[in-house]
PDB file of C-alpha atoms and ligand atoms in Angstrom:
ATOM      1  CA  UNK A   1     -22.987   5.473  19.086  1.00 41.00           C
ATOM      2  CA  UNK A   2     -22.095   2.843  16.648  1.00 50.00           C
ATOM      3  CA  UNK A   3     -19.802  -0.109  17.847  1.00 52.00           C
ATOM      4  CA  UNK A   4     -16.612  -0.032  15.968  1.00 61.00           C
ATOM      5  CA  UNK A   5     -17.298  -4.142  15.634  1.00 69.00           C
ATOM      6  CA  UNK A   6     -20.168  -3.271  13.471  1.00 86.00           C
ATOM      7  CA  UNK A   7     -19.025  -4.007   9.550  1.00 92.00           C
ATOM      8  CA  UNK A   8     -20.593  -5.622   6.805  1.00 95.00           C
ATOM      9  CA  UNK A   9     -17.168  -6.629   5.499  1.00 94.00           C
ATOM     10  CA  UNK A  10     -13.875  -7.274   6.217  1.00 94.00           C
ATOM     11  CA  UNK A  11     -10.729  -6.799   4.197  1.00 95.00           C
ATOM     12  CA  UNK A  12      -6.741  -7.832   4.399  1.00 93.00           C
ATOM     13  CA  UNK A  13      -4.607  -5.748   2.827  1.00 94.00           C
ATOM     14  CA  UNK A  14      -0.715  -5.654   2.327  1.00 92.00           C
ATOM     15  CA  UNK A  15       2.003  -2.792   2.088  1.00 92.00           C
ATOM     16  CA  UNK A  16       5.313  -3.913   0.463  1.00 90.00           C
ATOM     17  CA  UNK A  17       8.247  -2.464  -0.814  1.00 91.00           C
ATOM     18  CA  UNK A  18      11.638  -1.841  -0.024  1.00 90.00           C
ATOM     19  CA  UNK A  19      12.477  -0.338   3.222  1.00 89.00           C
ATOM     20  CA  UNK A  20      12.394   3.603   3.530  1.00 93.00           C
ATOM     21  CA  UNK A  21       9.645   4.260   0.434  1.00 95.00           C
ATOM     22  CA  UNK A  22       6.933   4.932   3.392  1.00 94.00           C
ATOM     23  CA  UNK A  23       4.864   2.013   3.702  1.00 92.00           C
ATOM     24  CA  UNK A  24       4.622   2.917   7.789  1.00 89.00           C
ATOM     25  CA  UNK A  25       4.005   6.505   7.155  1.00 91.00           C
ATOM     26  CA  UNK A  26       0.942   5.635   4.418  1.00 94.00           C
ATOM     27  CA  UNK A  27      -0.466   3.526   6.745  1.00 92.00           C
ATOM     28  CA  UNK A  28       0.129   6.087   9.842  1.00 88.00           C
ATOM     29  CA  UNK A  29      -1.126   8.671   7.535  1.00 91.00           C
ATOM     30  CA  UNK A  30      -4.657   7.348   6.086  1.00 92.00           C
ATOM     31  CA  UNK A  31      -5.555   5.773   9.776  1.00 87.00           C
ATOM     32  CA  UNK A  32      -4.354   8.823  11.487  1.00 80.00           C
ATOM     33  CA  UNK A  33      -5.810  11.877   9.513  1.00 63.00           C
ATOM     34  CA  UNK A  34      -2.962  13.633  10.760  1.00 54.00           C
ATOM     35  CA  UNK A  35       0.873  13.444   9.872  1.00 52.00           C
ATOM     36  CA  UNK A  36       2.772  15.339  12.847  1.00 51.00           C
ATOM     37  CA  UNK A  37       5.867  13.432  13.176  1.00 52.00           C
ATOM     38  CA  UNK A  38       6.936  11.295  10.008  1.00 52.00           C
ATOM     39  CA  UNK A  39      10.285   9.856  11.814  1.00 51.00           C
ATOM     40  CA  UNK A  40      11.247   6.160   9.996  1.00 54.00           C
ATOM     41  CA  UNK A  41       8.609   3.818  11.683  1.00 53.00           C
ATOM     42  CA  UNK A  42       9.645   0.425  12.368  1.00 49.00           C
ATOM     43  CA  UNK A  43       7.698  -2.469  14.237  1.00 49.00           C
ATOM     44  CA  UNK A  44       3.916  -1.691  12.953  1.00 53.00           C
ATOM     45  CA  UNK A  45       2.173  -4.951  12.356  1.00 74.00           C
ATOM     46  CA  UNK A  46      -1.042  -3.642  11.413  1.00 81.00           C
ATOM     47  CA  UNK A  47      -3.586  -0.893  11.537  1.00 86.00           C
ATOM     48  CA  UNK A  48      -7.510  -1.353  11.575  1.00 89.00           C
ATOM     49  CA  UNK A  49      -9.572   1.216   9.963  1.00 91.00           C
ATOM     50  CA  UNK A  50     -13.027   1.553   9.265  1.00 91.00           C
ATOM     51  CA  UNK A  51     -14.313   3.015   6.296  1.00 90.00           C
ATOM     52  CA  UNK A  52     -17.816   3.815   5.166  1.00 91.00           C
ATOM     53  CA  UNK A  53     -18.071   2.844   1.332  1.00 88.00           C
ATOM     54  CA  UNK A  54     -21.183   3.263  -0.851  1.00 85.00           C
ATOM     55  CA  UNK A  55     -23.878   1.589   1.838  1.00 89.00           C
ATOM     56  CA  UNK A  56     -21.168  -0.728   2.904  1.00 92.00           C
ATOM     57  CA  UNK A  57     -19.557  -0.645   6.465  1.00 94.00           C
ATOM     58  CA  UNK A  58     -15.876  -1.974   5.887  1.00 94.00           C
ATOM     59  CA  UNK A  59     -13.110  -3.154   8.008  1.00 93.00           C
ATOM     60  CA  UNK A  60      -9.811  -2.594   6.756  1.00 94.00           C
ATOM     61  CA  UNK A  61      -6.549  -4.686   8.904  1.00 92.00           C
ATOM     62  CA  UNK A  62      -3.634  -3.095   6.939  1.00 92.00           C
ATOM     63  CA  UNK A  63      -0.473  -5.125   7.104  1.00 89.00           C
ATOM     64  CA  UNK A  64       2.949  -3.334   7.654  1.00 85.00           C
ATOM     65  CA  UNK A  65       6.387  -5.532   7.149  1.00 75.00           C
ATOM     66  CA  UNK A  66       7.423  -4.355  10.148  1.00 62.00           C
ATOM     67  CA  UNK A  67      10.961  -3.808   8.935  1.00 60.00           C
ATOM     68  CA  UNK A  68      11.005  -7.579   7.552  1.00 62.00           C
ATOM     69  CA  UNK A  69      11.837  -6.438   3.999  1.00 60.00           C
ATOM     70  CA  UNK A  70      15.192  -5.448   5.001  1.00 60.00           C
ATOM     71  CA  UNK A  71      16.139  -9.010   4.262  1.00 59.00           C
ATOM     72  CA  UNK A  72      13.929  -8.800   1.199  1.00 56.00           C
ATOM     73  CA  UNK A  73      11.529 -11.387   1.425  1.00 57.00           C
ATOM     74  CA  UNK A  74       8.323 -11.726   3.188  1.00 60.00           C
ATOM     75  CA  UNK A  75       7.303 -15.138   4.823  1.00 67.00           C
ATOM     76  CA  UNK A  76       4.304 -16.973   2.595  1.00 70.00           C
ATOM     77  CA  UNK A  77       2.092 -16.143   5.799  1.00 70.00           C
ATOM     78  CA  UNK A  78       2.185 -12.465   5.316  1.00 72.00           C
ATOM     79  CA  UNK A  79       0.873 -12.917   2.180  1.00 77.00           C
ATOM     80  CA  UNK A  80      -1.901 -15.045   2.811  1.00 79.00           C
ATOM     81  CA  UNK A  81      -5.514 -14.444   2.869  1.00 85.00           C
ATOM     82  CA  UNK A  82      -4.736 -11.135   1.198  1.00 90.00           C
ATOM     83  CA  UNK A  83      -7.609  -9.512  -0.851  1.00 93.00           C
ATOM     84  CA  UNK A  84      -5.514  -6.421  -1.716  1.00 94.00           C
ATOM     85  CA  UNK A  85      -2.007  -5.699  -1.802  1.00 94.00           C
ATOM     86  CA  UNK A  86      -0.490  -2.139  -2.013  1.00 96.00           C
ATOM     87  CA  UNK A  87       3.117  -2.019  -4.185  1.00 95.00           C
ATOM     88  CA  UNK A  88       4.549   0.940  -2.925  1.00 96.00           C
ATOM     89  CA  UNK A  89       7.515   2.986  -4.223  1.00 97.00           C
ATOM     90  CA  UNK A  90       9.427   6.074  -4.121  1.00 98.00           C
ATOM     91  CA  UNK A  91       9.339   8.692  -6.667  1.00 98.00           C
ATOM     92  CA  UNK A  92      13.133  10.226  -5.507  1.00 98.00           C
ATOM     93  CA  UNK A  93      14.377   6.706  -5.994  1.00 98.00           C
ATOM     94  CA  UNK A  94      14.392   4.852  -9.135  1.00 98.00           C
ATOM     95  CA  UNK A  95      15.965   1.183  -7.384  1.00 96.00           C
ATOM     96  CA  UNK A  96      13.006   1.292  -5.310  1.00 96.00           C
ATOM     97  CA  UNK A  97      10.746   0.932  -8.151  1.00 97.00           C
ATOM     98  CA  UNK A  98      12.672  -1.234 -10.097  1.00 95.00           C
ATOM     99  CA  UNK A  99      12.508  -3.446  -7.282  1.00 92.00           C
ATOM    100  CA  UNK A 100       9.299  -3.803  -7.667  1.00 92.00           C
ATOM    101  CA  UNK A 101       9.560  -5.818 -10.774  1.00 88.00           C
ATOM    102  CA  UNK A 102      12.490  -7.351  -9.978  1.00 85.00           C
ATOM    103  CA  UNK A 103      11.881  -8.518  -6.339  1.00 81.00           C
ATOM    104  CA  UNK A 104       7.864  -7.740  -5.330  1.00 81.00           C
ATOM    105  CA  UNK A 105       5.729  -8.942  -7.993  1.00 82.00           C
ATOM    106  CA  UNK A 106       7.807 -11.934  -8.376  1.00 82.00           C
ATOM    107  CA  UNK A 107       7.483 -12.670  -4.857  1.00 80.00           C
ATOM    108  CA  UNK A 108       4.026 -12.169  -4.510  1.00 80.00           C
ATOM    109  CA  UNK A 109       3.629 -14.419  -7.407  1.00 80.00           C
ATOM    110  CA  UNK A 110       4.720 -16.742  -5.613  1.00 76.00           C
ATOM    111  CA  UNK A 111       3.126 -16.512  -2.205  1.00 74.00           C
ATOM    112  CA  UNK A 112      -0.242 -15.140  -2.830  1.00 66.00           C
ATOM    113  CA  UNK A 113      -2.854 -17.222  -2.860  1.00 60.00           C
ATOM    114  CA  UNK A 114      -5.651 -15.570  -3.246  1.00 61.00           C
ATOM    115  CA  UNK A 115      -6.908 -15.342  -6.576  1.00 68.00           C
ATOM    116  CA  UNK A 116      -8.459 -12.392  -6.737  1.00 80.00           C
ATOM    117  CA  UNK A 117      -6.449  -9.712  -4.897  1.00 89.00           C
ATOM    118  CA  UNK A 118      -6.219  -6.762  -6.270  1.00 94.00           C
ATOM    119  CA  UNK A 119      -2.848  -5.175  -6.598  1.00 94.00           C
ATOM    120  CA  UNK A 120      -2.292  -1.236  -6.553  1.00 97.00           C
ATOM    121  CA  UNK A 121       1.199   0.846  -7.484  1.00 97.00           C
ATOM    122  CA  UNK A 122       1.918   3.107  -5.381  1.00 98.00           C
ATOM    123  CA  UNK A 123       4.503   6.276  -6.056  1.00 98.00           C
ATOM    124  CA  UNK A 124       5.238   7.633  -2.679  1.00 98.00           C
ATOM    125  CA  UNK A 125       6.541  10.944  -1.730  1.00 98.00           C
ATOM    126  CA  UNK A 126       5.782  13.238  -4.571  1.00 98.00           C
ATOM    127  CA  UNK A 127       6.105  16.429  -2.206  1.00 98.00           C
ATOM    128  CA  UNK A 128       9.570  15.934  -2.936  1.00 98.00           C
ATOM    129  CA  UNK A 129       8.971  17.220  -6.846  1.00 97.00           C
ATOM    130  CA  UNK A 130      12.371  18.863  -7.461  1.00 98.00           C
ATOM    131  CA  UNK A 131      14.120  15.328  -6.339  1.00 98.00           C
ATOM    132  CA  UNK A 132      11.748  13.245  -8.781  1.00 98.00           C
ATOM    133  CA  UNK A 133      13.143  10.605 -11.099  1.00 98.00           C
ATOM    134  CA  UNK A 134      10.784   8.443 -11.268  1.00 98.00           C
ATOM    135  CA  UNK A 135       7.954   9.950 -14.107  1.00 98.00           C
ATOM    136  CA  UNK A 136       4.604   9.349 -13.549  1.00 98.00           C
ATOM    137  CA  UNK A 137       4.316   7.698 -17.245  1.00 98.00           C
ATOM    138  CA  UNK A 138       6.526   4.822 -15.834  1.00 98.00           C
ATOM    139  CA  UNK A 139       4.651   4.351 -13.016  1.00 98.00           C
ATOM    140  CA  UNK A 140       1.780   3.913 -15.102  1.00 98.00           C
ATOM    141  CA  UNK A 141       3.621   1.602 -17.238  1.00 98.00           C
ATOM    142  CA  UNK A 142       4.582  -0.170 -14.908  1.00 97.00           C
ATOM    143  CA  UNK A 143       1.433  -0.458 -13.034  1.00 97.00           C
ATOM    144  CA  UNK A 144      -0.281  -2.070 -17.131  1.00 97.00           C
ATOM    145  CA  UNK A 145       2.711  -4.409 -16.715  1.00 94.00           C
ATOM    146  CA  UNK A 146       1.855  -5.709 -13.149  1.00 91.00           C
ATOM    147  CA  UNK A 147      -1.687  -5.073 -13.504  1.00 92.00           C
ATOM    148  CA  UNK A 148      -1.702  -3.058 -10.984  1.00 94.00           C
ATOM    149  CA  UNK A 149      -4.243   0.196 -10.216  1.00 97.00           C
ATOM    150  CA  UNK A 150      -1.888   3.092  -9.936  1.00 98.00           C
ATOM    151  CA  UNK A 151      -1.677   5.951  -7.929  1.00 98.00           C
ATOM    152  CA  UNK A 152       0.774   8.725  -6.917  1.00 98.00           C
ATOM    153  CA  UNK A 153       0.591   9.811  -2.944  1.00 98.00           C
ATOM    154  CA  UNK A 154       2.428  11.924  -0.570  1.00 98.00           C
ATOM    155  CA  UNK A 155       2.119  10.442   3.106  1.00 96.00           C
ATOM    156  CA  UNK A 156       3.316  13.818   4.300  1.00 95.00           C
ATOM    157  CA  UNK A 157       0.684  15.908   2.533  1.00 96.00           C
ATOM    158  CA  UNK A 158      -1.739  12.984   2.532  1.00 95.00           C
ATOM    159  CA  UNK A 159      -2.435  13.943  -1.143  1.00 97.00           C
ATOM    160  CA  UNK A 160      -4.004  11.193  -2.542  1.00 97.00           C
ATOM    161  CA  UNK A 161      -3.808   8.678   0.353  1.00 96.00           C
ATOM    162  CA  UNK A 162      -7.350   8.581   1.480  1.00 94.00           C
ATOM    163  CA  UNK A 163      -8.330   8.006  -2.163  1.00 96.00           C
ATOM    164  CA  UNK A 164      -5.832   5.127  -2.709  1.00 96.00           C
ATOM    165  CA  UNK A 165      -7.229   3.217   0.195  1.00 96.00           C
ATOM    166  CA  UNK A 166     -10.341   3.473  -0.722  1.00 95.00           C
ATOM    167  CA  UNK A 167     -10.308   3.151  -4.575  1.00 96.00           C
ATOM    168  CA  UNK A 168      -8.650  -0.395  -3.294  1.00 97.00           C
ATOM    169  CA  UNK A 169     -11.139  -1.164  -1.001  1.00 96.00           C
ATOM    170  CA  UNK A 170     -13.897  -0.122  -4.238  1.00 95.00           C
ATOM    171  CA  UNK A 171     -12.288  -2.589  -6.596  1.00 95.00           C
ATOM    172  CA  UNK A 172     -11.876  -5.446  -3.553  1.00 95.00           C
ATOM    173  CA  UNK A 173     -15.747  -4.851  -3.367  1.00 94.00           C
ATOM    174  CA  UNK A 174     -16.709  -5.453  -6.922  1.00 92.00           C
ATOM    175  CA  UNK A 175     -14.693  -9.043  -6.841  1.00 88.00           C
ATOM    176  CA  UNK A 176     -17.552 -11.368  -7.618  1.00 81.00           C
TER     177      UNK A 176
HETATM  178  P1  GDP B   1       8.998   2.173   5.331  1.00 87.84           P
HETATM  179  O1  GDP B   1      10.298   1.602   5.733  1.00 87.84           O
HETATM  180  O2  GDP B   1       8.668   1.843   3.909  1.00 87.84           O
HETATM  181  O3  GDP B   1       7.874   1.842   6.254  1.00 87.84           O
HETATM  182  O4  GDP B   1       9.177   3.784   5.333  1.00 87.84           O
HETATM  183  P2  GDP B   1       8.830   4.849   6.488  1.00 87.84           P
HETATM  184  O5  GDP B   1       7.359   5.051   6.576  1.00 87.84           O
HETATM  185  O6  GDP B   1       9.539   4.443   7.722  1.00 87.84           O
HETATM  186  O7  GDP B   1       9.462   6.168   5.859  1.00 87.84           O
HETATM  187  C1  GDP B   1      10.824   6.271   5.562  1.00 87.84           C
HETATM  188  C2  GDP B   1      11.244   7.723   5.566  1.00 87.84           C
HETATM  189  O8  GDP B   1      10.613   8.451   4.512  1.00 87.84           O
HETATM  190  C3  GDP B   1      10.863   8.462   6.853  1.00 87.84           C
HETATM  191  O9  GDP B   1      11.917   9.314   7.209  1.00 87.84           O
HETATM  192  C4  GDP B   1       9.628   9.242   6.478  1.00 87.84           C
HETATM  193  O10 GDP B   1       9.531  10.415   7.225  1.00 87.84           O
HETATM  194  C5  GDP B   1       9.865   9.548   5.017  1.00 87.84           C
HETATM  195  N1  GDP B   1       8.620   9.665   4.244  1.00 87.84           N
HETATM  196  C6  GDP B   1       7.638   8.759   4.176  1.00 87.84           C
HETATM  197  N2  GDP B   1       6.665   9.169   3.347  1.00 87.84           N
HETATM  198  C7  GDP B   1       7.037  10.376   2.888  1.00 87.84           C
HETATM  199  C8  GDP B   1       6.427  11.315   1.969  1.00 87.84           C
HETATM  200  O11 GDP B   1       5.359  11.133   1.404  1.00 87.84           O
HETATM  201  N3  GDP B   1       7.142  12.443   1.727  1.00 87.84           N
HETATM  202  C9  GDP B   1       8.344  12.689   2.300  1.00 87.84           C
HETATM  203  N4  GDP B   1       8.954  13.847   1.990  1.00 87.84           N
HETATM  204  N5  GDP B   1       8.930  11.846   3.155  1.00 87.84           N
HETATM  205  C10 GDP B   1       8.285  10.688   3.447  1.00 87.84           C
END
């Protein structure tokens, strides 16, 4: 079979975000196909996955805070070398996303190096419909603001994670 160190490319991307909106369970989610046990997951570092796109053989190391966010900041080292960086929120809570403005972007303004990285928004959990107070129309404001792709996911359902990943992993491709 084919050696899982055979890629054409390789890609670093970052999950932040406050603590709780599911950055462990998005990750656990798109590497593990599955989602049996969705208990709080703290202490992930990262995940490698490999994904096929287009003729391209990728390999994805997704970075998890590990729980590091609790004291809201991220050291400049987590940041760097990033080609993609995932802003991730949660629908049911609106200080999570305006966090993101707040606390995130500025932060990764400051610490992330790289140029070109593509930045995503993220609205997590939208199983949870009836709890919702978050509208998708602000997310997508939001994500013009930031200039950020935008997408809404459920790590529990898995709607819309695969497709997040890998519309990210598209638009790191097409960086020149
Ligand atoms: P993190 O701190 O951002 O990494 O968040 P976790 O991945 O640890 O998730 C925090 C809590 O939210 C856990 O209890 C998860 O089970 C739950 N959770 C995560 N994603 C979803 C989701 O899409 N839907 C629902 N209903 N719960 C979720």
């Amino acid at each position: 079979g084919q050696g899982q160190s055979n890629y054409d490319l390789s890609f670093k991307i970052l999950l932040v975000g406050d603590s709780a909106v599911g950055k462990s369970s998005l990750l656990v989610s798109f590497i593990s196909n599955v989602v049996d046990d969705l208990s709080p997951t703290i202490g992930v570092d990262f995940k490698i996955k490999f994904l096929t796109v287009g003729e391209k053989r990728l390999k994805l190391t997704i970075w998890d805070t590990a729980g590091q966010e609790r004291f809201r900041t991220l050291t400049s080292s987590y940041y760097r070398g990033a080609q993609g960086i995932i802003l991730v929120y949660d629908v049911t809570r609106r200080d999570t996303f305006t966090n993101l403005s707040d606390v995130w972007a500025k932060e990764l303004e400051l610490y992330s190096t790289h140029e070109d990285c593509i930045k995503m928004l993220v609205g997590n959990k939208v199983d949870r419909e009836s709890e919702r107070v978050v509208s998708r129309e602000e997310g997508i404001t939001l994500a013009k603001e930031l200039g950020c792709l935008f997408f809404e996911c459920s790590a529990k359902t898995r709607q819309n994670v695969e497709r997040c990943f890998e519309e990210l992993a598209l638009k790191i491709m097409e960086v020149p």
